[in-house]
Amino acid sequence: MSPTITKSHEYYQDQANLSPGTAIEPSASAIAQGFAQGPNPSPLPKAFQPLTIRGSTIKNRIWVSPMCTYSSEDGFATDFHLAHYSQYAMHGAGLIVVEASGVLPEGRITPNCLGIWKDEHIENLSRIVNHAHKYGAVMGIQLGHSGRKGSTIPMHLYGTRATFHSAESEGGWPNNVYGPSPIAYDDQHYTPREMTIADINAAQQAFADAAVRADQAGFDVIELHGAHGYLLFEFLSPLSNQRTDKYGGSFDNRVRFLVETIRKVRQVWPQEKPLFVRVSATDWVEGGWTGDDTVALAKIMSVEGVDLIDCSTAGNDPRQNIPVGPGFQVPFATAVKKQVPGILTGTVGVITKPSQVNEITEEGKADAVFVAREFLRNPSFVLSAAHELGVYVKWANQYERGQLKTKHSFV
């Protein structure tokens, strides 16, 4: 008969006090066995220096970016999500941001996306948070609304049909797709209806209600998804927002929806907990949202209680011309960091090597790095980065025998 585990410290699960991915001085035994060449460098590489934001201290600056996994039904987290996010916690990620979670059922991107629009979602999410906390990870969740890009199919079905439409018969909501203006993203997406003021108020309240649930689930950080052509960003860009009321037209009007949403969220999100916002720093389309607009918005957000701007780009217009390459979005985070004192920045996008992380953080181009697909390929990226940068870090108790040895020692 299997033993009943009543306390988390049994079987070495609770390692929060000295957790994986934390830089520690190697013991004489660790050096003798070849796990370290000697003491850690002083000062430590910035990537492995902790960062304190409000009441949260994050043990390193290599963070898991939110990435959709399309593995939910009715918005509920599953055993897949528990295993998926736990692997990053056990392998030393400093901050893990759970994928975009719909603040309303129609706020999901696909019928298979996570949700946080009802109290019943809290229990399964809290399982993920509680387990990750045992390994010292700070846990975040991205709150999102798909807007005009909703009711679509999961990514693994791309190319299997003529459009991205998800019909009502397969859980979609084709008659309840909405956005700032009745402009479709392209002919593969539904044409949204224009939101009324009542719709706007309801969506903003949904973000605030979701923040309350995130707190109840135990999350340490929330990130508002204001990027990639989803609802919050749709209001920002003149390409997708052609309203003539107080939510459209001028820059101040177009940012109003996001700013009001931030205020509502900050009012209910505990003051000791950080608030992030991900933005698309540019549309990469002439006449669209620009890097200068992002800096201007960051100045507003900094006084509204936002702690960190997570700078991505694109996703709002199929005419986008993106110069994809290693670290291609870093300059936008750097511009915000230099021009908006007091606000932190994160960067994301084609960051696959520890040397990139080191350069970005050491040169002050961003305060932290959100790593995406490289974590899918290598959940141990933090441990690999530590090895490459010559930093001795704690490994999970269960995995210590797998520690990497230095180049000058026998395997």
CSV table of C-alpha atoms in Angstrom, one decimal:
chain,number,residue,atom,x,y,z
A,1,MET,CA,0.0,0.0,0.0
A,2,SER,CA,1.3,3.4,-0.9
A,3,PRO,CA,2.4,5.7,2.0
A,4,THR,CA,0.3,8.7,2.7
A,5,ILE,CA,2.3,11.9,2.6
A,6,THR,CA,1.0,14.3,5.2
A,7,LYS,CA,3.8,16.9,5.2
A,8,SER,CA,5.5,18.4,2.2
A,9,HIS,CA,9.0,18.1,3.7
A,10,GLU,CA,8.7,14.3,3.6
A,11,TYR,CA,10.5,12.8,0.7
A,12,TYR,CA,12.5,16.0,0.3
A,13,GLN,CA,9.8,17.9,-1.6
A,14,ASP,CA,9.9,21.2,0.3
A,15,GLN,CA,13.1,23.0,-0.8
A,16,ALA,CA,11.9,26.6,-0.7
A,17,ASN,CA,14.6,27.7,1.8
A,18,LEU,CA,17.4,26.6,-0.4
A,19,SER,CA,15.9,26.1,-3.8
A,20,PRO,CA,17.0,24.9,-7.2
A,21,GLY,CA,18.5,27.6,-9.4
A,22,THR,CA,19.8,29.6,-6.4
A,23,ALA,CA,23.5,30.6,-6.6
A,24,ILE,CA,25.3,29.1,-3.6
A,25,GLU,CA,29.0,28.7,-2.7
A,26,PRO,CA,30.2,25.2,-3.6
A,27,SER,CA,31.5,23.1,-0.8
A,28,ALA,CA,35.0,21.6,-0.8
A,29,SER,CA,33.4,18.3,-1.7
A,30,ALA,CA,31.6,19.8,-4.7
A,31,ILE,CA,34.9,21.3,-5.9
A,32,ALA,CA,36.8,18.0,-5.3
A,33,GLN,CA,34.2,16.1,-7.3
A,34,GLY,CA,34.5,18.5,-10.2
A,35,PHE,CA,31.0,20.2,-9.9
A,36,ALA,CA,32.7,23.6,-9.6
A,37,GLN,CA,36.2,24.9,-10.4
A,38,GLY,CA,36.2,27.0,-7.3
A,39,PRO,CA,34.2,29.7,-5.5
A,40,ASN,CA,31.5,31.5,-7.5
A,41,PRO,CA,32.5,34.7,-9.3
A,42,SER,CA,32.1,37.9,-7.3
A,43,PRO,CA,30.0,39.7,-8.1
A,44,LEU,CA,27.7,37.0,-9.5
A,45,PRO,CA,26.6,37.4,-13.1
A,46,LYS,CA,23.5,39.5,-13.1
A,47,ALA,CA,21.4,36.6,-14.4
A,48,PHE,CA,21.9,34.9,-11.1
A,49,GLN,CA,21.5,37.8,-8.8
A,50,PRO,CA,18.1,37.9,-7.1
A,51,LEU,CA,15.6,40.6,-7.9
A,52,THR,CA,13.1,42.0,-5.3
A,53,ILE,CA,9.9,43.5,-6.6
A,54,ARG,CA,7.5,44.6,-3.9
A,55,GLY,CA,7.1,41.6,-1.6
A,56,SER,CA,8.6,39.0,-3.9
A,57,THR,CA,12.3,38.1,-4.2
A,58,ILE,CA,13.0,36.2,-7.3
A,59,LYS,CA,16.2,34.1,-7.0
A,60,ASN,CA,17.4,34.6,-10.6
A,61,ARG,CA,16.6,36.6,-13.7
A,62,ILE,CA,15.8,33.7,-16.1
A,63,TRP,CA,12.1,33.4,-16.2
A,64,VAL,CA,9.5,31.2,-18.0
A,65,SER,CA,7.5,33.2,-20.5
A,66,PRO,CA,3.8,32.4,-20.7
A,67,MET,CA,3.1,30.1,-23.6
A,68,CYS,CA,-0.2,28.6,-24.7
A,69,THR,CA,-0.5,24.9,-24.4
A,70,TYR,CA,-4.1,24.3,-25.5
A,71,SER,CA,-4.6,21.5,-23.0
A,72,SER,CA,-7.7,22.7,-21.0
A,73,GLU,CA,-11.4,22.0,-21.1
A,74,ASP,CA,-13.8,24.6,-19.9
A,75,GLY,CA,-10.8,26.6,-18.7
A,76,PHE,CA,-9.7,24.1,-16.1
A,77,ALA,CA,-6.0,23.3,-15.4
A,78,THR,CA,-5.3,19.6,-15.7
A,79,ASP,CA,-2.6,17.2,-14.6
A,80,PHE,CA,-0.7,18.2,-17.7
A,81,HIS,CA,-0.4,21.8,-16.4
A,82,LEU,CA,0.8,20.5,-13.0
A,83,ALA,CA,3.5,18.5,-14.6
A,84,HIS,CA,4.4,21.1,-17.2
A,85,TYR,CA,4.9,24.0,-14.8
A,86,SER,CA,6.4,21.8,-12.1
A,87,GLN,CA,9.3,20.8,-14.3
A,88,TYR,CA,10.5,24.4,-14.5
A,89,ALA,CA,10.2,24.9,-10.8
A,90,MET,CA,12.2,21.7,-10.1
A,91,HIS,CA,14.8,22.8,-12.5
A,92,GLY,CA,15.4,26.3,-11.1
A,93,ALA,CA,13.4,28.9,-13.0
A,94,GLY,CA,13.2,32.1,-10.9
A,95,LEU,CA,9.7,33.1,-12.1
A,96,ILE,CA,7.2,31.0,-13.9
A,97,VAL,CA,4.3,32.8,-15.7
A,98,VAL,CA,1.4,30.5,-16.4
A,99,GLU,CA,0.0,30.9,-19.9
A,100,ALA,CA,-2.7,33.4,-21.0
A,101,SER,CA,-5.8,32.6,-19.0
A,102,GLY,CA,-9.1,33.9,-20.2
A,103,VAL,CA,-10.8,36.3,-17.8
A,104,LEU,CA,-14.1,35.5,-19.6
A,105,PRO,CA,-15.0,32.3,-21.5
A,106,GLU,CA,-15.0,34.3,-24.7
A,107,GLY,CA,-11.7,35.8,-23.7
A,108,ARG,CA,-9.9,32.6,-24.5
A,109,ILE,CA,-8.1,32.3,-27.8
A,110,THR,CA,-9.3,28.7,-28.3
A,111,PRO,CA,-11.8,26.4,-26.6
A,112,ASN,CA,-8.7,24.6,-25.2
A,113,CYS,CA,-7.1,27.5,-23.4
A,114,LEU,CA,-6.9,28.0,-19.7
A,115,GLY,CA,-9.4,30.2,-17.9
A,116,ILE,CA,-9.8,32.1,-14.6
A,117,TRP,CA,-13.3,33.4,-15.1
A,118,LYS,CA,-15.0,31.4,-12.4
A,119,ASP,CA,-14.2,30.4,-8.8
A,120,GLU,CA,-14.2,26.7,-9.7
A,121,HIS,CA,-10.9,27.3,-11.6
A,122,ILE,CA,-9.0,28.3,-8.4
A,123,GLU,CA,-8.5,24.8,-6.9
A,124,ASN,CA,-6.6,23.3,-9.8
A,125,LEU,CA,-4.5,26.4,-10.3
A,126,SER,CA,-3.6,26.5,-6.6
A,127,ARG,CA,-2.2,22.9,-6.9
A,128,ILE,CA,0.2,24.2,-9.5
A,129,VAL,CA,1.2,27.2,-7.4
A,130,ASN,CA,1.6,25.2,-4.2
A,131,HIS,CA,3.8,22.6,-5.8
A,132,ALA,CA,6.0,25.2,-7.6
A,133,HIS,CA,6.4,27.1,-4.3
A,134,LYS,CA,8.0,24.0,-2.7
A,135,TYR,CA,10.9,24.5,-5.1
A,136,GLY,CA,11.2,28.2,-4.5
A,137,ALA,CA,9.7,29.4,-7.7
A,138,VAL,CA,7.8,32.7,-7.8
A,139,MET,CA,4.6,32.0,-9.6
A,140,GLY,CA,2.8,34.4,-12.0
A,141,ILE,CA,-0.2,34.1,-14.3
A,142,GLN,CA,-1.0,36.0,-17.4
A,143,LEU,CA,-4.5,37.4,-17.5
A,144,GLY,CA,-5.8,37.7,-21.0
A,145,HIS,CA,-8.7,38.4,-23.3
A,146,SER,CA,-8.4,37.4,-26.9
A,147,GLY,CA,-10.7,40.1,-28.3
A,148,ARG,CA,-11.1,39.8,-32.1
A,149,LYS,CA,-8.7,36.9,-32.3
A,150,GLY,CA,-10.9,34.6,-30.2
A,151,SER,CA,-12.8,31.4,-31.1
A,152,THR,CA,-9.9,30.0,-33.1
A,153,ILE,CA,-8.3,26.5,-33.3
A,154,PRO,CA,-5.3,25.3,-31.3
A,155,MET,CA,-1.9,25.7,-33.0
A,156,HIS,CA,-1.5,22.0,-33.7
A,157,LEU,CA,-4.5,22.2,-36.0
A,158,TYR,CA,-3.0,25.0,-38.2
A,159,GLY,CA,-2.9,24.0,-41.8
A,160,THR,CA,-5.6,21.3,-41.4
A,161,ARG,CA,-8.4,23.5,-42.5
A,162,ALA,CA,-9.1,26.6,-44.6
A,163,THR,CA,-9.5,29.0,-41.7
A,164,PHE,CA,-8.7,29.3,-38.0
A,165,HIS,CA,-12.4,29.5,-37.1
A,166,SER,CA,-13.6,27.4,-34.2
A,167,ALA,CA,-17.3,26.7,-34.7
A,168,GLU,CA,-19.9,26.5,-32.0
A,169,SER,CA,-20.1,22.8,-32.5
A,170,GLU,CA,-16.5,22.4,-31.3
A,171,GLY,CA,-16.8,24.7,-28.4
A,172,GLY,CA,-16.2,28.0,-30.2
A,173,TRP,CA,-18.2,31.3,-29.8
A,174,PRO,CA,-18.4,32.7,-33.3
A,175,ASN,CA,-21.4,35.0,-32.3
A,176,ASN,CA,-19.6,36.5,-29.4
A,177,VAL,CA,-16.3,37.6,-30.8
A,178,TYR,CA,-15.8,41.3,-30.2
A,179,GLY,CA,-13.2,44.1,-30.2
A,180,PRO,CA,-12.8,47.8,-30.3
A,181,SER,CA,-13.9,48.0,-33.9
A,182,PRO,CA,-15.6,45.6,-36.4
A,183,ILE,CA,-12.3,44.9,-38.2
A,184,ALA,CA,-11.2,41.3,-38.6
A,185,TYR,CA,-7.5,40.4,-38.1
A,186,ASP,CA,-7.6,38.7,-41.5
A,187,ASP,CA,-10.0,36.5,-43.5
A,188,GLN,CA,-9.1,33.4,-41.4
A,189,HIS,CA,-10.5,35.1,-38.2
A,190,TYR,CA,-14.1,36.0,-37.4
A,191,THR,CA,-15.1,39.6,-37.9
A,192,PRO,CA,-15.8,41.0,-34.4
A,193,ARG,CA,-18.6,43.2,-33.3
A,194,GLU,CA,-17.7,46.6,-31.9
A,195,MET,CA,-17.8,46.7,-28.2
A,196,THR,CA,-20.3,48.9,-26.4
A,197,ILE,CA,-19.5,50.9,-23.3
A,198,ALA,CA,-21.2,48.2,-21.3
A,199,ASP,CA,-19.0,45.6,-23.0
A,200,ILE,CA,-15.9,47.6,-22.1
A,201,ASN,CA,-17.0,47.9,-18.4
A,202,ALA,CA,-17.7,44.2,-18.2
A,203,ALA,CA,-14.3,43.2,-19.7
A,204,GLN,CA,-12.5,45.5,-17.3
A,205,GLN,CA,-14.4,44.1,-14.3
A,206,ALA,CA,-13.6,40.6,-15.5
A,207,PHE,CA,-9.9,41.4,-15.4
A,208,ALA,CA,-10.3,42.7,-11.8
A,209,ASP,CA,-12.3,39.7,-10.8
A,210,ALA,CA,-9.7,37.4,-12.3
A,211,ALA,CA,-7.0,39.2,-10.3
A,212,VAL,CA,-8.9,38.4,-7.1
A,213,ARG,CA,-9.0,34.7,-8.1
A,214,ALA,CA,-5.3,34.7,-8.9
A,215,ASP,CA,-4.6,36.0,-5.4
A,216,GLN,CA,-6.9,33.3,-3.9
A,217,ALA,CA,-5.0,30.7,-5.9
A,218,GLY,CA,-1.8,31.9,-4.3
A,219,PHE,CA,-0.1,33.5,-7.3
A,220,ASP,CA,2.6,36.0,-6.5
A,221,VAL,CA,2.6,38.0,-9.7
A,222,ILE,CA,0.0,38.8,-12.4
A,223,GLU,CA,0.8,39.9,-15.9
A,224,LEU,CA,-1.8,41.6,-18.0
A,225,HIS,CA,-1.6,40.5,-21.6
A,226,GLY,CA,-1.5,43.7,-23.6
A,227,ALA,CA,0.3,42.3,-26.6
A,228,HIS,CA,0.1,40.2,-29.8
A,229,GLY,CA,-3.1,41.6,-31.1
A,230,TYR,CA,-5.4,40.5,-28.2
A,231,LEU,CA,-8.0,42.8,-26.7
A,232,LEU,CA,-5.9,45.1,-24.5
A,233,PHE,CA,-3.5,45.8,-27.4
A,234,GLU,CA,-6.3,46.0,-30.0
A,235,PHE,CA,-7.4,49.2,-28.2
A,236,LEU,CA,-3.8,50.6,-28.3
A,237,SER,CA,-3.2,50.3,-32.0
A,238,PRO,CA,-4.8,52.7,-34.5
A,239,LEU,CA,-4.8,49.7,-37.0
A,240,SER,CA,-7.4,47.8,-34.9
A,241,ASN,CA,-9.0,50.7,-33.0
A,242,GLN,CA,-11.0,53.1,-35.2
A,243,ARG,CA,-13.5,54.2,-32.6
A,244,THR,CA,-14.7,57.7,-32.5
A,245,ASP,CA,-15.7,57.8,-28.8
A,246,LYS,CA,-13.4,58.3,-25.7
A,247,TYR,CA,-11.8,55.0,-26.3
A,248,GLY,CA,-10.5,55.7,-29.8
A,249,GLY,CA,-8.7,58.3,-31.9
A,250,SER,CA,-6.0,60.1,-30.0
A,251,PHE,CA,-3.2,58.3,-28.1
A,252,ASP,CA,-4.7,59.2,-24.7
A,253,ASN,CA,-8.1,57.8,-25.8
A,254,ARG,CA,-6.6,54.6,-27.2
A,255,VAL,CA,-4.6,53.8,-24.0
A,256,ARG,CA,-7.7,54.6,-21.8
A,257,PHE,CA,-9.0,51.0,-21.9
A,258,LEU,CA,-5.7,49.5,-20.7
A,259,VAL,CA,-5.1,52.3,-18.1
A,260,GLU,CA,-8.5,51.9,-16.6
A,261,THR,CA,-8.1,48.2,-16.5
A,262,ILE,CA,-4.8,48.5,-14.7
A,263,ARG,CA,-6.4,50.8,-12.1
A,264,LYS,CA,-9.2,48.3,-11.5
A,265,VAL,CA,-6.7,45.4,-11.1
A,266,ARG,CA,-4.3,47.3,-8.9
A,267,GLN,CA,-7.2,48.2,-6.5
A,268,VAL,CA,-7.9,44.6,-5.8
A,269,TRP,CA,-4.5,43.0,-6.3
A,270,PRO,CA,-2.5,43.1,-3.0
A,271,GLN,CA,-0.1,46.0,-2.7
A,272,GLU,CA,2.8,43.7,-1.8
A,273,LYS,CA,2.3,41.7,-5.0
A,274,PRO,CA,3.9,42.8,-8.3
A,275,LEU,CA,1.9,43.7,-11.4
A,276,PHE,CA,3.4,43.2,-14.9
A,277,VAL,CA,2.1,44.2,-18.3
A,278,ARG,CA,3.2,42.6,-21.5
A,279,VAL,CA,3.0,44.9,-24.5
A,280,SER,CA,3.7,44.6,-28.2
A,281,ALA,CA,6.2,47.5,-28.4
A,282,THR,CA,5.5,47.9,-32.1
A,283,ASP,CA,3.1,46.7,-34.8
A,284,TRP,CA,6.0,46.5,-37.3
A,285,VAL,CA,3.5,48.2,-39.7
A,286,GLU,CA,3.6,51.8,-40.9
A,287,GLY,CA,0.9,53.8,-39.3
A,288,GLY,CA,0.6,51.4,-36.3
A,289,TRP,CA,1.7,51.4,-32.7
A,290,THR,CA,5.4,52.3,-32.3
A,291,GLY,CA,8.3,52.1,-29.9
A,292,ASP,CA,7.8,55.7,-29.0
A,293,ASP,CA,4.2,55.0,-28.1
A,294,THR,CA,5.4,52.2,-25.8
A,295,VAL,CA,7.7,54.5,-24.0
A,296,ALA,CA,4.9,57.1,-23.6
A,297,LEU,CA,2.6,54.3,-22.3
A,298,ALA,CA,5.2,53.0,-19.9
A,299,LYS,CA,5.5,56.5,-18.3
A,300,ILE,CA,1.7,56.4,-17.6
A,301,MET,CA,1.8,52.8,-16.4
A,302,SER,CA,4.7,53.5,-14.0
A,303,VAL,CA,2.5,55.9,-12.0
A,304,GLU,CA,-0.5,53.5,-12.1
A,305,GLY,CA,1.3,50.8,-10.1
A,306,VAL,CA,2.8,48.7,-12.8
A,307,ASP,CA,6.2,47.3,-11.7
A,308,LEU,CA,7.5,45.7,-14.9
A,309,ILE,CA,6.9,46.1,-18.7
A,310,ASP,CA,7.4,42.9,-20.6
A,311,CYS,CA,8.4,44.0,-24.1
A,312,SER,CA,7.3,41.8,-27.0
A,313,THR,CA,6.2,42.9,-30.4
A,314,ALA,CA,3.8,42.3,-33.3
A,315,GLY,CA,0.7,40.0,-33.6
A,316,ASN,CA,-1.9,42.7,-34.5
A,317,ASP,CA,-1.8,43.0,-38.2
A,318,PRO,CA,-0.9,40.4,-40.9
A,319,ARG,CA,1.1,43.1,-42.8
A,320,GLN,CA,3.7,43.1,-40.1
A,321,ASN,CA,7.3,42.9,-41.4
A,322,ILE,CA,9.2,41.5,-38.4
A,323,PRO,CA,13.1,41.4,-38.5
A,324,VAL,CA,13.2,38.1,-36.6
A,325,GLY,CA,16.6,37.3,-35.2
A,326,PRO,CA,18.4,36.6,-31.9
A,327,GLY,CA,17.2,39.1,-29.3
A,328,PHE,CA,15.4,41.2,-31.9
A,329,GLN,CA,13.0,42.7,-29.3
A,330,VAL,CA,15.7,43.6,-26.7
A,331,PRO,CA,16.1,47.3,-27.9
A,332,PHE,CA,12.5,48.0,-27.0
A,333,ALA,CA,13.0,46.9,-23.4
A,334,THR,CA,16.2,48.9,-23.3
A,335,ALA,CA,14.4,52.1,-24.6
A,336,VAL,CA,11.8,51.8,-21.8
A,337,LYS,CA,14.4,51.1,-19.2
A,338,LYS,CA,16.5,54.2,-20.2
A,339,GLN,CA,13.6,56.6,-20.6
A,340,VAL,CA,11.3,55.6,-17.8
A,341,PRO,CA,13.2,55.6,-14.5
A,342,GLY,CA,11.8,53.5,-11.8
A,343,ILE,CA,10.1,50.9,-13.9
A,344,LEU,CA,11.6,47.5,-14.6
A,345,THR,CA,11.7,45.8,-18.0
A,346,GLY,CA,11.8,42.3,-19.3
A,347,THR,CA,12.6,41.1,-22.8
A,348,VAL,CA,11.6,38.1,-24.8
A,349,GLY,CA,12.0,36.6,-28.2
A,350,VAL,CA,14.6,34.3,-29.8
A,351,ILE,CA,16.7,34.2,-26.6
A,352,THR,CA,18.2,30.7,-26.7
A,353,LYS,CA,21.7,30.9,-25.3
A,354,PRO,CA,23.0,31.6,-21.8
A,355,SER,CA,25.5,34.1,-23.4
A,356,GLN,CA,22.5,36.1,-24.6
A,357,VAL,CA,20.9,36.2,-21.2
A,358,ASN,CA,24.3,37.2,-19.7
A,359,GLU,CA,24.8,40.0,-22.2
A,360,ILE,CA,21.3,41.4,-21.8
A,361,THR,CA,21.4,41.5,-18.0
A,362,GLU,CA,25.0,42.5,-17.6
A,363,GLU,CA,24.8,45.4,-20.0
A,364,GLY,CA,21.5,46.6,-18.4
A,365,LYS,CA,19.5,46.1,-21.5
A,366,ALA,CA,16.7,44.6,-19.4
A,367,ASP,CA,16.2,43.6,-15.8
A,368,ALA,CA,15.2,40.1,-16.6
A,369,VAL,CA,14.8,37.7,-19.5
A,370,PHE,CA,11.6,35.8,-20.4
A,371,VAL,CA,12.7,32.6,-22.1
A,372,ALA,CA,10.0,30.8,-24.2
A,373,ARG,CA,10.6,28.0,-26.7
A,374,GLU,CA,14.1,27.2,-25.3
A,375,PHE,CA,12.4,26.2,-22.1
A,376,LEU,CA,10.2,23.8,-24.1
A,377,ARG,CA,13.3,22.3,-25.6
A,378,ASN,CA,15.3,22.3,-22.4
A,379,PRO,CA,13.4,22.6,-19.1
A,380,SER,CA,16.8,22.7,-17.4
A,381,PHE,CA,17.8,25.9,-19.2
A,382,VAL,CA,18.6,27.6,-15.9
A,383,LEU,CA,20.9,24.9,-14.8
A,384,SER,CA,22.6,24.8,-18.2
A,385,ALA,CA,23.0,28.5,-18.1
A,386,ALA,CA,24.6,28.4,-14.7
A,387,HIS,CA,27.1,25.7,-15.9
A,388,GLU,CA,28.0,27.8,-18.9
A,389,LEU,CA,28.4,31.0,-17.0
A,390,GLY,CA,30.5,29.3,-14.3
A,391,VAL,CA,28.0,29.7,-11.5
A,392,TYR,CA,27.4,26.9,-8.9
A,393,VAL,CA,23.7,26.7,-8.2
A,394,LYS,CA,21.5,24.4,-6.0
A,395,TRP,CA,19.9,21.5,-7.8
A,396,ALA,CA,16.8,19.8,-6.6
A,397,ASN,CA,17.6,17.2,-4.0
A,398,GLN,CA,16.2,14.5,-6.2
A,399,TYR,CA,18.4,15.5,-9.1
A,400,GLU,CA,21.7,16.3,-7.4
A,401,ARG,CA,23.4,13.2,-8.7
A,402,GLY,CA,22.9,14.6,-12.2
A,403,GLN,CA,24.8,17.8,-11.6
A,404,LEU,CA,27.0,18.9,-14.5
A,405,LYS,CA,30.7,18.8,-14.1
A,406,THR,CA,33.2,21.4,-15.2
A,407,LYS,CA,35.1,21.1,-18.4
A,408,HIS,CA,38.3,20.2,-16.6
A,409,SER,CA,36.9,17.2,-14.7
A,410,PHE,CA,36.1,13.6,-15.5
A,411,VAL,CA,32.5,12.7,-16.2
